[in-house]
Amino acid sequence: MRFVRHPVVQYLAVAVVLFVALSVATSILSARVAATEARADARAVTVVLARSVAQPAIPKGLVDGNAGAIDKLDRQVLERLLVGDVRRVKIWRQDGTILYSDETRLIGAQYALDEEETEVLENGGTEAEVSDLSEPENRYETADAGLVEVYTRIRSPEGEPMLFEVYFSAEDLAERRAAVLAPFQRITIGGLLAMLVVATPIIWVLTRRLTRNARERERLLRASMTASEAERRRIARDLHDGVVQDLAGTAFSLTAVSRDDQVPSEVRDDLQRAGASLRTSLKALRSLLVSIHPPDLHADGLTAALTDLTAPAAAAHIESTVRVSDVGEVPDGTVALVWRVAQEAVRNAIRHAHADTLDVEVHRTDGHLVLVVTDDGDGFDPQADRDADSFGLRGLGSLVRDEGGRLDVRSTPGEGTEVRMEVKVP
Amino acid sequence: MRGRVTRLVLGTVAALLVAGLPSSVSASDDDEVRKGGSCSGGADWEMRARWDDDNRIEVRGEVDHTTSGRAWSWKIKHNGSVSAQGRAVARGGDFEVRRSLVDLAGTDHCVFRAVKVRTGEVCRGAIDW
């Protein structure tokens, strides 16, 4: 699957499809052009034979079926008519009598002319059509691939119109068509292949460069996250060991003093309020410390940690729920990863989603620990360009992949967001 | 003038006689038909017909035992119309002409006729193919 996603493979797949499509299209178009060209050649040959060879050599009397005239024409022009791809020659009289043919058994026979032939006899021009070999006039033809007949009008010395008909082998025309087609195919297919050959290494080099850059960026991102985490851990530890302890001590002292009977009651009330305020601030500070850096997490404490994570949702008027099924034995590293992904997803939901509900669920299924964070907020288009904030989940996705898991973000504008992480657990 | 008229009359009579005479030699086999006879003068004629390589009738007309150096006009007719004609000069006492005729439907009537220009001597043979 990863192989299929490789840009070079995708490029090659698209290129091959395009190559085949273009090859087929150009072949069809070229074949049409070549067929037209071959037929035009046949017409041109027929016209040249009619005007330059046959008509000047037609003796008087041929139009009357005079045997001597037939002999003269046969001796004078037969060799000059049966040239190149010409397979048969016939000269017709208007009444359908074959006055001359190189197939002498046809001479004198009479067949009905079709509409096109009559049209050419009456009005001139040149026509071409595939021969119907079942017609009696074609009974001596044996061409397997069929014949193409081209006919034009000539005149006898007496001025009578006659139909000069030349038969070409369809096989010969196909060969001629192939000869015309071959250069087209060489140009189009060769050009496409050359482009493919040139472009593939370029794409490959660019892809490698992009992949290297992406890896470097990920590495920097992870280094930055690690550094940030280390810094947060230090800050959290300093706050916990310093300010938090001091504040806790002060709150404890204030409470103790407020209970001293020797202190005036109005002062005791003030001291109690100050102590309560201090404890509230202490609680907020501890919550902040949890969000800055999680405590040493174990599977048993995951529910509490996630609940702490979603605590700020109430201030944003978001109803949050946390559900953790019996996940069993899970490595601490995996629990930490779940916590970090949940932290990022919850933070995004609270900051950007404008959601009414937020649901965090962790369960174990088929050897995988699954985290699903769902909100019913604004949603977004996952394919669209994202701002810098999105690097958080993207960077976490990299971490998840490193752990052999996968992270999917499914969202649609107006229909909320679901962040789903699956990590294999022993 | 009188001599010319006499020759013309004699020639015509001789031609009619020759045309009316049966051939003195007639032979044929599967490939060739051959006929021969005497002309109105002292010469002999021979006529042959056979298939050629292109499935045409090859007709050969020959005049023998005639005076060398004398001109003859000749014709080959096919079913009554002139298929070929020309002039020939006898060399070594004879001359020969050959032409191909198209084999038409039915019987092809082929005639070879030669006339000695100076004397009007007529040679004529016919073959039905």
Coordinates of C-alpha atoms in Angstrom, one line a residue:
Chain A
M1 CA 0.0 0.0 0.0
R2 CA 2.8 2.4 0.9
F3 CA 4.4 1.4 -2.5
V4 CA 1.2 2.6 -4.2
R5 CA 1.3 5.9 -2.4
H6 CA 4.8 6.6 -3.6
P7 CA 4.6 9.7 -5.9
V8 CA 6.8 8.1 -8.6
V9 CA 4.6 5.1 -8.7
Q10 CA 1.5 7.3 -8.9
Y11 CA 3.1 9.4 -11.6
L12 CA 4.1 6.3 -13.5
A13 CA 0.6 4.9 -13.1
V14 CA -1.0 8.1 -14.4
A15 CA 1.6 8.4 -17.1
V16 CA 1.0 4.8 -18.3
V17 CA -2.7 5.3 -18.4
L18 CA -2.3 8.6 -20.3
F19 CA 0.3 6.9 -22.5
V20 CA -2.1 4.1 -23.4
A21 CA -5.0 6.5 -23.9
L22 CA -3.0 8.9 -26.1
S23 CA -1.5 6.0 -28.0
V24 CA -5.0 4.5 -28.7
A25 CA -6.4 7.9 -29.6
T26 CA -3.5 8.9 -31.9
S27 CA -3.5 5.4 -33.5
I28 CA -7.2 5.7 -34.2
L29 CA -6.9 9.2 -35.6
S30 CA -3.8 8.4 -37.5
A31 CA -5.4 5.2 -38.9
R32 CA -8.3 7.3 -40.2
V33 CA -5.9 9.8 -41.8
A34 CA -3.8 7.0 -43.2
A35 CA -6.9 5.2 -44.6
T36 CA -8.1 8.5 -46.2
E37 CA -4.6 9.0 -47.6
A38 CA -4.4 5.5 -49.0
R39 CA -7.8 5.8 -50.6
A40 CA -6.9 9.2 -52.0
D41 CA -3.7 7.6 -53.4
A42 CA -5.9 4.9 -55.1
R43 CA -8.1 7.6 -56.6
A44 CA -5.1 9.5 -57.8
V45 CA -3.6 6.4 -59.4
T46 CA -7.0 5.6 -61.1
V47 CA -7.3 9.1 -62.5
V48 CA -3.7 9.1 -63.8
L49 CA -4.2 5.7 -65.4
A50 CA -7.5 6.8 -66.9
R51 CA -6.4 10.1 -68.3
S52 CA -2.8 9.3 -69.2
V53 CA -2.8 5.6 -70.2
A54 CA -6.2 4.2 -71.0
Q55 CA -8.1 7.1 -72.7
P56 CA -5.3 8.0 -75.2
A57 CA -4.9 4.3 -76.2
I58 CA -8.6 3.5 -76.7
P59 CA -9.0 2.6 -80.4
K60 CA -12.0 3.4 -82.4
G61 CA -14.6 0.6 -82.4
L62 CA -14.0 -0.4 -78.8
V63 CA -17.2 1.1 -77.7
D64 CA -19.0 -1.1 -80.2
G65 CA -17.2 -4.2 -78.8
N66 CA -15.0 -4.6 -81.9
A67 CA -12.7 -7.5 -81.4
G68 CA -9.8 -5.9 -83.2
A69 CA -10.1 -2.8 -81.1
I70 CA -10.1 -5.0 -78.0
D71 CA -6.9 -6.7 -79.2
K72 CA -5.2 -3.4 -79.9
L73 CA -6.0 -2.0 -76.5
D74 CA -4.9 -5.2 -74.8
R75 CA -1.6 -5.2 -76.6
Q76 CA -0.9 -1.5 -76.1
V77 CA -1.9 -0.8 -72.5
L78 CA -2.3 -4.0 -70.5
E79 CA 1.3 -3.8 -69.1
R80 CA 1.0 -0.1 -68.4
L81 CA -2.4 -0.5 -66.6
L82 CA -1.5 -3.4 -64.3
V83 CA 1.1 -1.5 -62.3
G84 CA 1.7 -1.2 -58.6
D85 CA -1.2 -2.3 -56.5
V86 CA -3.7 -2.5 -59.4
R87 CA -5.3 -6.0 -59.4
R88 CA -8.0 -5.6 -62.1
V89 CA -9.1 -3.2 -64.8
K90 CA -12.4 -3.0 -66.4
I91 CA -13.9 -0.6 -69.0
W92 CA -17.7 -0.4 -69.1
R93 CA -20.1 0.8 -71.6
Q94 CA -23.1 2.8 -70.5
D95 CA -25.4 -0.2 -70.9
G96 CA -23.3 -2.2 -68.5
T97 CA -21.3 -4.2 -71.0
I98 CA -17.7 -4.8 -70.1
L99 CA -15.9 -3.7 -73.2
Y100 CA -12.5 -4.6 -71.9
S101 CA -10.8 -6.3 -68.9
D102 CA -7.5 -7.9 -68.3
E103 CA -9.8 -10.8 -67.2
T104 CA -10.8 -11.6 -70.8
R105 CA -13.6 -14.0 -69.7
L106 CA -15.5 -10.9 -68.6
I107 CA -15.3 -9.1 -72.0
G108 CA -18.7 -8.8 -73.6
A109 CA -20.6 -9.7 -70.4
Q110 CA -23.3 -7.3 -69.3
Y111 CA -24.2 -6.4 -65.7
A112 CA -26.4 -3.7 -64.3
L113 CA -24.4 -0.6 -63.2
D114 CA -25.2 0.6 -59.7
E115 CA -26.3 4.2 -58.9
E116 CA -22.8 5.5 -58.1
E117 CA -21.4 4.1 -61.3
T118 CA -24.2 5.6 -63.3
E119 CA -23.7 8.9 -61.6
V120 CA -20.0 9.0 -62.5
L121 CA -20.8 8.0 -66.0
E122 CA -23.3 10.8 -66.4
N123 CA -21.6 13.5 -64.4
G124 CA -18.0 12.6 -64.2
G125 CA -15.9 12.5 -61.0
T126 CA -14.2 9.6 -59.2
E127 CA -15.7 7.3 -56.7
A128 CA -14.2 4.5 -54.5
E129 CA -16.0 1.7 -52.7
V130 CA -15.3 -1.7 -51.3
S131 CA -16.0 -4.4 -53.9
D132 CA -18.9 -6.8 -53.4
L133 CA -17.2 -10.0 -54.2
S134 CA -20.5 -11.8 -54.4
E135 CA -21.4 -9.9 -57.5
P136 CA -21.2 -12.0 -60.7
E137 CA -18.8 -9.4 -62.2
N138 CA -16.4 -10.2 -59.5
R139 CA -16.6 -14.0 -59.6
Y140 CA -13.0 -14.4 -60.7
E141 CA -11.6 -12.4 -57.9
T142 CA -9.7 -14.3 -55.2
A143 CA -8.3 -11.6 -52.9
D144 CA -8.7 -12.8 -49.4
A145 CA -8.7 -9.4 -47.8
G146 CA -11.1 -8.0 -50.4
L147 CA -10.9 -5.4 -53.0
V148 CA -11.5 -1.7 -53.3
E149 CA -12.7 -0.5 -56.6
V150 CA -12.2 3.1 -57.9
Y151 CA -13.9 4.3 -61.0
T152 CA -13.9 7.4 -63.2
R153 CA -15.2 8.4 -66.5
I154 CA -13.3 8.3 -69.8
R155 CA -14.4 8.9 -73.4
S156 CA -14.0 6.8 -76.5
P157 CA -12.7 8.4 -79.7
E158 CA -16.3 8.5 -80.8
G159 CA -17.1 10.6 -77.8
E160 CA -19.1 8.0 -75.9
P161 CA -18.7 8.0 -72.1
M162 CA -17.2 4.9 -70.6
L163 CA -16.5 3.8 -67.0
F164 CA -12.9 3.1 -66.3
E165 CA -12.7 0.9 -63.2
V166 CA -9.6 -0.1 -61.3
Y167 CA -9.5 -2.7 -58.5
F168 CA -7.0 -2.5 -55.7
S169 CA -6.3 -5.2 -53.2
A170 CA -7.5 -4.1 -49.7
E171 CA -4.5 -5.8 -48.3
D172 CA -2.2 -3.6 -50.4
L173 CA -4.2 -0.5 -49.3
A174 CA -3.8 -1.6 -45.7
E175 CA -0.1 -2.0 -46.2
R176 CA 0.1 1.5 -47.7
R177 CA -2.0 2.8 -44.8
A178 CA 0.4 1.1 -42.4
A179 CA 3.3 2.7 -44.2
V180 CA 1.6 6.1 -43.7
L181 CA 0.7 5.3 -40.2
A182 CA 4.1 4.1 -39.0
P183 CA 5.8 7.5 -38.9
F184 CA 2.8 9.0 -37.0
Q185 CA 3.0 6.2 -34.4
R186 CA 6.8 6.6 -34.1
I187 CA 6.5 10.3 -33.5
T188 CA 3.6 10.1 -31.0
I189 CA 4.5 7.0 -29.1
G190 CA 8.2 7.7 -29.2
G191 CA 7.6 11.2 -28.0
L192 CA 5.5 10.0 -25.1
L193 CA 8.0 7.3 -24.2
A194 CA 10.9 9.8 -24.3
M195 CA 8.9 12.2 -22.1
L196 CA 8.3 9.3 -19.7
V197 CA 11.9 8.3 -19.6
V198 CA 13.1 11.9 -19.1
A199 CA 10.4 12.9 -16.5
T200 CA 10.6 9.8 -14.3
P201 CA 14.1 10.3 -12.9
I202 CA 13.3 14.0 -12.4
I203 CA 10.2 13.1 -10.5
W204 CA 12.1 10.5 -8.6
V205 CA 14.8 13.0 -7.6
L206 CA 12.3 15.7 -6.7
T207 CA 10.3 13.2 -4.6
R208 CA 13.4 12.1 -2.8
R209 CA 14.3 15.7 -2.1
L210 CA 10.8 16.4 -0.8
T211 CA 10.7 13.3 1.3
R212 CA 14.1 14.2 2.8
N213 CA 12.9 17.7 3.5
A214 CA 9.7 16.4 5.1
R215 CA 11.7 14.0 7.3
E216 CA 14.0 16.8 8.3
R217 CA 11.0 19.0 9.1
E218 CA 9.5 16.2 11.2
R219 CA 12.8 15.6 13.0
L220 CA 13.0 19.3 13.8
L221 CA 9.4 19.3 14.9
R222 CA 9.9 16.4 17.2
A223 CA 13.1 17.9 18.5
S224 CA 11.2 21.1 19.2
M225 CA 8.5 19.2 20.9
T226 CA 10.9 17.3 23.0
A227 CA 12.7 20.5 23.9
S228 CA 9.4 22.1 24.7
E229 CA 8.4 19.2 26.8
A230 CA 11.7 19.3 28.7
E231 CA 11.3 22.9 29.3
R232 CA 7.7 22.5 30.4
R233 CA 8.8 19.7 32.7
R234 CA 11.4 22.0 34.2
I235 CA 8.9 24.8 34.7
A236 CA 6.3 22.5 36.1
R237 CA 8.9 21.0 38.5
D238 CA 10.1 24.4 39.6
L239 CA 6.6 25.7 40.1
H240 CA 5.6 22.5 42.0
D241 CA 8.7 22.5 44.2
G242 CA 8.7 26.3 44.7
V243 CA 5.7 28.4 44.3
V244 CA 3.1 25.6 44.8
Q245 CA 4.8 24.5 48.1
D246 CA 5.1 28.0 49.3
L247 CA 1.5 28.8 48.4
A248 CA 0.3 25.5 50.1
G249 CA 2.3 26.4 53.2
T250 CA 0.9 29.9 53.2
A251 CA -2.7 28.7 52.7
F252 CA -2.1 26.2 55.5
S253 CA -0.8 29.0 57.8
L254 CA -3.6 31.3 56.9
T255 CA -6.1 28.6 57.8
A256 CA -4.4 27.9 61.0
V257 CA -4.3 31.5 62.0
S258 CA -7.9 32.0 61.0
R259 CA -8.9 29.4 63.6
D260 CA -6.9 31.1 66.4
D261 CA -9.4 32.5 68.9
Q262 CA -7.0 35.2 69.9
V263 CA -7.3 36.7 66.5
P264 CA -10.2 39.1 66.1
S265 CA -13.2 37.6 64.4
E266 CA -13.3 40.2 61.6
V267 CA -9.6 39.5 60.9
R268 CA -10.3 35.7 61.0
D269 CA -13.0 36.1 58.4
D270 CA -10.6 38.0 56.2
L271 CA -7.9 35.4 56.8
Q272 CA -10.4 32.6 55.9
R273 CA -11.4 34.3 52.7
A274 CA -7.7 34.9 51.9
G275 CA -7.0 31.2 52.6
A276 CA -9.9 30.1 50.5
S277 CA -8.8 32.3 47.6
L278 CA -5.3 31.0 48.0
R279 CA -6.5 27.4 47.8
T280 CA -8.6 28.2 44.7
S281 CA -5.5 29.7 43.1
L282 CA -3.5 26.7 44.2
K283 CA -6.0 24.4 42.6
A284 CA -5.9 26.4 39.4
L285 CA -2.1 26.4 39.4
R286 CA -2.0 22.6 39.9
S287 CA -4.5 22.2 36.9
L288 CA -2.2 24.4 34.9
L289 CA 0.8 22.3 36.0
V290 CA -1.0 19.2 34.8
S291 CA -1.7 20.8 31.4
I292 CA 1.9 22.1 31.1
H293 CA 3.3 18.7 31.9
P294 CA 1.4 15.5 32.8
P295 CA 2.3 13.7 35.9
D296 CA 4.0 10.3 35.6
L297 CA 1.1 8.5 33.9
H298 CA 0.1 4.9 34.4
A299 CA -2.9 3.1 32.9
D300 CA -4.6 3.3 36.3
G301 CA -4.4 7.1 36.4
L302 CA -5.5 7.7 32.8
T303 CA -9.1 8.5 33.7
A304 CA -8.1 11.1 36.2
A305 CA -5.5 12.6 33.9
L306 CA -8.0 12.9 31.0
T307 CA -10.6 14.3 33.3
D308 CA -8.1 17.0 34.4
L309 CA -7.5 17.6 30.7
T310 CA -11.1 18.3 30.0
A311 CA -11.7 20.4 33.1
P312 CA -11.2 23.7 31.2
A313 CA -14.0 22.7 28.9
A314 CA -16.6 23.7 31.5
A315 CA -15.3 27.3 31.5
A316 CA -15.9 27.3 27.7
H317 CA -19.5 26.1 28.3
I318 CA -18.7 22.7 26.7
E319 CA -20.2 19.6 28.2
S320 CA -17.4 17.1 28.4
T321 CA -17.4 13.3 29.1
V322 CA -14.5 11.0 29.7
R323 CA -14.9 7.2 29.3
V324 CA -12.0 4.9 29.8
S325 CA -12.8 1.1 29.5
D326 CA -10.7 -1.5 31.2
V327 CA -7.6 -1.1 29.2
G328 CA -5.6 -3.6 31.2
E329 CA -1.8 -3.6 31.1
V330 CA -0.5 -0.8 28.9
P331 CA 3.0 0.4 28.7
D332 CA 3.5 3.9 30.3
G333 CA 4.9 5.2 27.1
T334 CA 1.7 4.3 25.3
V335 CA -0.4 5.9 28.1
A336 CA 1.7 9.0 27.8
L337 CA 1.1 9.1 24.0
V338 CA -2.7 8.7 24.5
W339 CA -2.6 11.6 27.0
R340 CA -0.6 13.8 24.6
V341 CA -2.8 13.2 21.6
A342 CA -5.9 13.7 23.8
Q343 CA -4.4 16.9 25.1
E344 CA -3.9 18.3 21.6
A345 CA -7.3 17.2 20.4
V346 CA -9.1 18.6 23.5
R347 CA -7.2 21.8 23.3
N348 CA -8.1 22.2 19.7
A349 CA -11.8 21.5 20.4
I350 CA -11.9 24.0 23.3
R351 CA -10.0 26.7 21.4
H352 CA -11.5 26.4 17.9
A353 CA -14.5 24.1 17.6
H354 CA -17.2 26.2 19.3
A355 CA -18.6 22.8 20.3
D356 CA -21.4 22.1 22.7
T357 CA -20.2 18.6 23.7
L358 CA -16.8 17.0 23.9
D359 CA -16.3 13.3 24.3
V360 CA -13.0 11.5 25.2
E361 CA -13.1 7.7 25.0
V362 CA -10.3 5.2 25.5
H363 CA -10.9 1.5 25.0
R364 CA -9.0 -1.6 24.0
T365 CA -9.9 -3.7 21.0
D366 CA -8.2 -6.4 19.0
G367 CA -4.8 -5.8 20.5
H368 CA -5.0 -2.0 20.0
L369 CA -5.5 0.8 22.4
V370 CA -8.0 3.2 20.8
L371 CA -8.5 6.9 21.7
V372 CA -11.4 8.7 20.2
V373 CA -11.9 12.5 20.8
T374 CA -15.2 13.7 19.3
D375 CA -16.7 17.1 19.3
D376 CA -19.9 18.5 17.7
G377 CA -18.3 21.8 16.8
D378 CA -17.6 23.7 13.5
G379 CA -15.4 21.1 11.9
F380 CA -13.1 21.8 9.1
D381 CA -11.8 20.5 5.8
P382 CA -8.9 18.1 6.5
Q383 CA -7.6 18.5 2.9
A384 CA -7.4 22.3 3.1
D385 CA -4.3 24.2 4.0
R386 CA -3.9 24.4 7.7
D387 CA -2.4 27.0 9.9
A388 CA 0.6 26.5 12.2
D389 CA -1.6 25.0 15.0
S390 CA -2.2 22.0 12.9
F391 CA 1.4 21.0 13.2
G392 CA 0.6 19.8 16.7
L393 CA -1.6 16.9 15.5
R394 CA 0.6 16.4 12.5
G395 CA 3.7 16.1 14.7
L396 CA 1.8 13.8 17.0
G397 CA 0.8 11.7 14.0
S398 CA 4.5 11.2 13.3
L399 CA 5.0 10.0 16.9
V400 CA 2.0 7.7 16.7
R401 CA 3.4 6.2 13.5
D402 CA 6.8 5.7 15.2
E403 CA 4.9 3.6 17.8
G404 CA 3.4 1.5 15.0
G405 CA 0.0 3.1 15.3
R406 CA -2.1 5.5 13.2
L407 CA -3.8 8.8 13.8
D408 CA -6.8 9.8 11.7
V409 CA -8.5 13.2 11.8
R410 CA -12.0 13.0 10.3
S411 CA -13.9 16.2 10.0
T412 CA -16.4 18.0 7.8
P413 CA -17.3 21.7 8.0
G414 CA -20.3 22.1 10.2
E415 CA -20.3 18.5 11.4
G416 CA -17.7 18.3 14.1
T417 CA -14.4 16.5 14.3
E418 CA -13.3 13.1 15.3
V419 CA -9.6 12.4 16.2
R420 CA -9.0 8.7 16.3
M421 CA -5.7 7.1 17.4
E422 CA -5.0 3.4 17.4
V423 CA -1.8 2.0 18.9
K424 CA -0.8 -1.6 19.1
V425 CA -0.4 -2.9 22.6
P426 CA 1.0 -6.2 23.8
Chain B
M1 CA -2.6 1.5 -117.7
R2 CA -3.9 -1.7 -119.4
G3 CA -1.1 -3.7 -117.7
R4 CA -2.1 -2.3 -114.3
V5 CA -5.8 -3.2 -114.8
T6 CA -4.8 -6.6 -116.0
R7 CA -2.7 -7.1 -112.9
L8 CA -5.6 -5.9 -110.7
V9 CA -8.0 -8.3 -112.3
L10 CA -5.6 -11.2 -112.1
G11 CA -4.8 -10.4 -108.5
T12 CA -8.4 -10.3 -107.6
V13 CA -9.2 -13.5 -109.3
A14 CA -6.2 -15.1 -107.7
A15 CA -7.3 -13.9 -104.3
L16 CA -10.7 -15.3 -104.8
L17 CA -9.2 -18.6 -105.9
V18 CA -6.9 -18.7 -102.9
A19 CA -9.8 -17.8 -100.6
G20 CA -11.8 -20.5 -102.0
L21 CA -9.1 -23.2 -101.9
P22 CA -9.0 -25.5 -99.0
S23 CA -5.7 -25.4 -97.0
S24 CA -3.2 -27.8 -98.2
V25 CA -1.9 -28.5 -94.7
S26 CA -3.9 -28.5 -91.5
A27 CA -2.6 -29.8 -88.2
S28 CA -3.6 -29.3 -84.6
D29 CA -2.9 -30.6 -81.1
D30 CA -3.9 -29.4 -77.7
D31 CA -1.7 -26.4 -77.8
E32 CA -1.6 -25.3 -81.3
V33 CA -3.6 -25.1 -84.5
R34 CA -1.7 -24.9 -87.7
K35 CA -2.8 -24.3 -91.3
G36 CA -1.0 -23.6 -94.5
G37 CA -1.5 -23.3 -98.2
S38 CA -0.4 -21.7 -101.4
C39 CA -0.7 -18.1 -102.2
S40 CA -2.0 -16.7 -105.5
G41 CA 1.6 -16.4 -106.8
G42 CA 4.4 -18.8 -106.1
A43 CA 4.6 -18.3 -102.4
D44 CA 3.3 -20.4 -99.6
W45 CA 1.6 -19.3 -96.4
E46 CA 1.4 -20.8 -93.0
M47 CA -0.8 -19.7 -90.1
R48 CA -0.6 -21.0 -86.5
A49 CA -2.6 -20.2 -83.3
R50 CA -1.8 -21.2 -79.8
W51 CA -2.2 -20.0 -76.2
D52 CA 0.5 -17.7 -75.0
D53 CA 1.7 -17.2 -71.4
D54 CA -1.0 -14.5 -70.7
N55 CA -3.8 -16.7 -71.9
R56 CA -4.1 -14.8 -75.1
I57 CA -4.3 -16.4 -78.6
E58 CA -1.0 -16.0 -80.2
V59 CA -1.5 -15.9 -84.0
R60 CA 1.4 -16.3 -86.3
G61 CA 1.3 -15.6 -90.0
E62 CA 4.1 -16.7 -92.3
V63 CA 4.8 -16.3 -96.0
D64 CA 7.5 -18.6 -97.4
H65 CA 9.2 -19.1 -100.8
T66 CA 8.9 -15.6 -101.9
T67 CA 11.3 -13.1 -103.4
S68 CA 13.6 -11.6 -100.8
G69 CA 13.5 -7.9 -100.4
R70 CA 10.0 -7.5 -101.6
A71 CA 7.5 -5.6 -99.4
W72 CA 4.2 -7.2 -98.3
S73 CA 1.3 -5.6 -96.5
W74 CA -0.4 -7.8 -94.0
K75 CA -3.4 -7.8 -91.7
I76 CA -4.7 -10.0 -88.9
K77 CA -8.4 -9.8 -88.5
H78 CA -10.3 -10.9 -85.4
N79 CA -14.0 -11.7 -85.8
G80 CA -14.1 -9.5 -88.9
S81 CA -12.3 -6.4 -87.6
V82 CA -8.7 -5.5 -88.0
S83 CA -6.7 -6.5 -85.0
A84 CA -3.3 -5.7 -86.4
Q85 CA -1.8 -4.6 -89.7
G86 CA 1.5 -3.5 -91.2
R87 CA 4.2 -3.9 -93.8
A88 CA 7.0 -6.4 -93.9
V89 CA 9.9 -7.1 -96.2
A90 CA 10.8 -10.7 -97.0
R91 CA 14.2 -11.7 -95.9
G92 CA 15.7 -15.0 -97.0
G93 CA 12.6 -15.8 -99.0
D94 CA 10.1 -15.4 -96.1
F95 CA 8.6 -13.2 -93.5
E96 CA 6.6 -13.8 -90.3
V97 CA 4.3 -11.7 -88.1
R98 CA 3.0 -12.6 -84.6
R99 CA 0.3 -10.9 -82.6
S100 CA -1.7 -11.7 -79.5
L101 CA -5.5 -11.7 -79.7
V102 CA -7.9 -11.6 -76.8
D103 CA -9.8 -14.9 -76.4
L104 CA -13.4 -13.7 -76.6
A105 CA -16.6 -15.5 -75.8
G106 CA -17.6 -18.0 -78.4
T107 CA -15.5 -18.9 -81.4
D108 CA -12.7 -16.5 -82.4
H109 CA -12.4 -16.3 -86.1
C110 CA -8.8 -15.2 -86.9
V111 CA -7.7 -14.4 -90.4
F112 CA -4.2 -13.7 -91.7
R113 CA -3.9 -11.9 -95.0
A114 CA -0.8 -10.7 -96.9
V115 CA -0.6 -8.9 -100.2
K116 CA 2.7 -8.6 -102.1
V117 CA 2.8 -4.9 -102.8
R118 CA 4.4 -5.0 -106.2
T119 CA 2.5 -7.9 -107.8
G120 CA -0.7 -8.1 -105.8
E121 CA -0.1 -11.7 -104.9
V122 CA -2.4 -12.7 -102.1
C123 CA -1.9 -15.1 -99.2
R124 CA -4.8 -15.8 -96.9
G125 CA -5.4 -18.2 -94.1
A126 CA -8.0 -18.5 -91.3
I127 CA -8.3 -20.3 -88.1
D128 CA -11.3 -20.6 -85.8
W129 CA -10.3 -20.8 -82.2

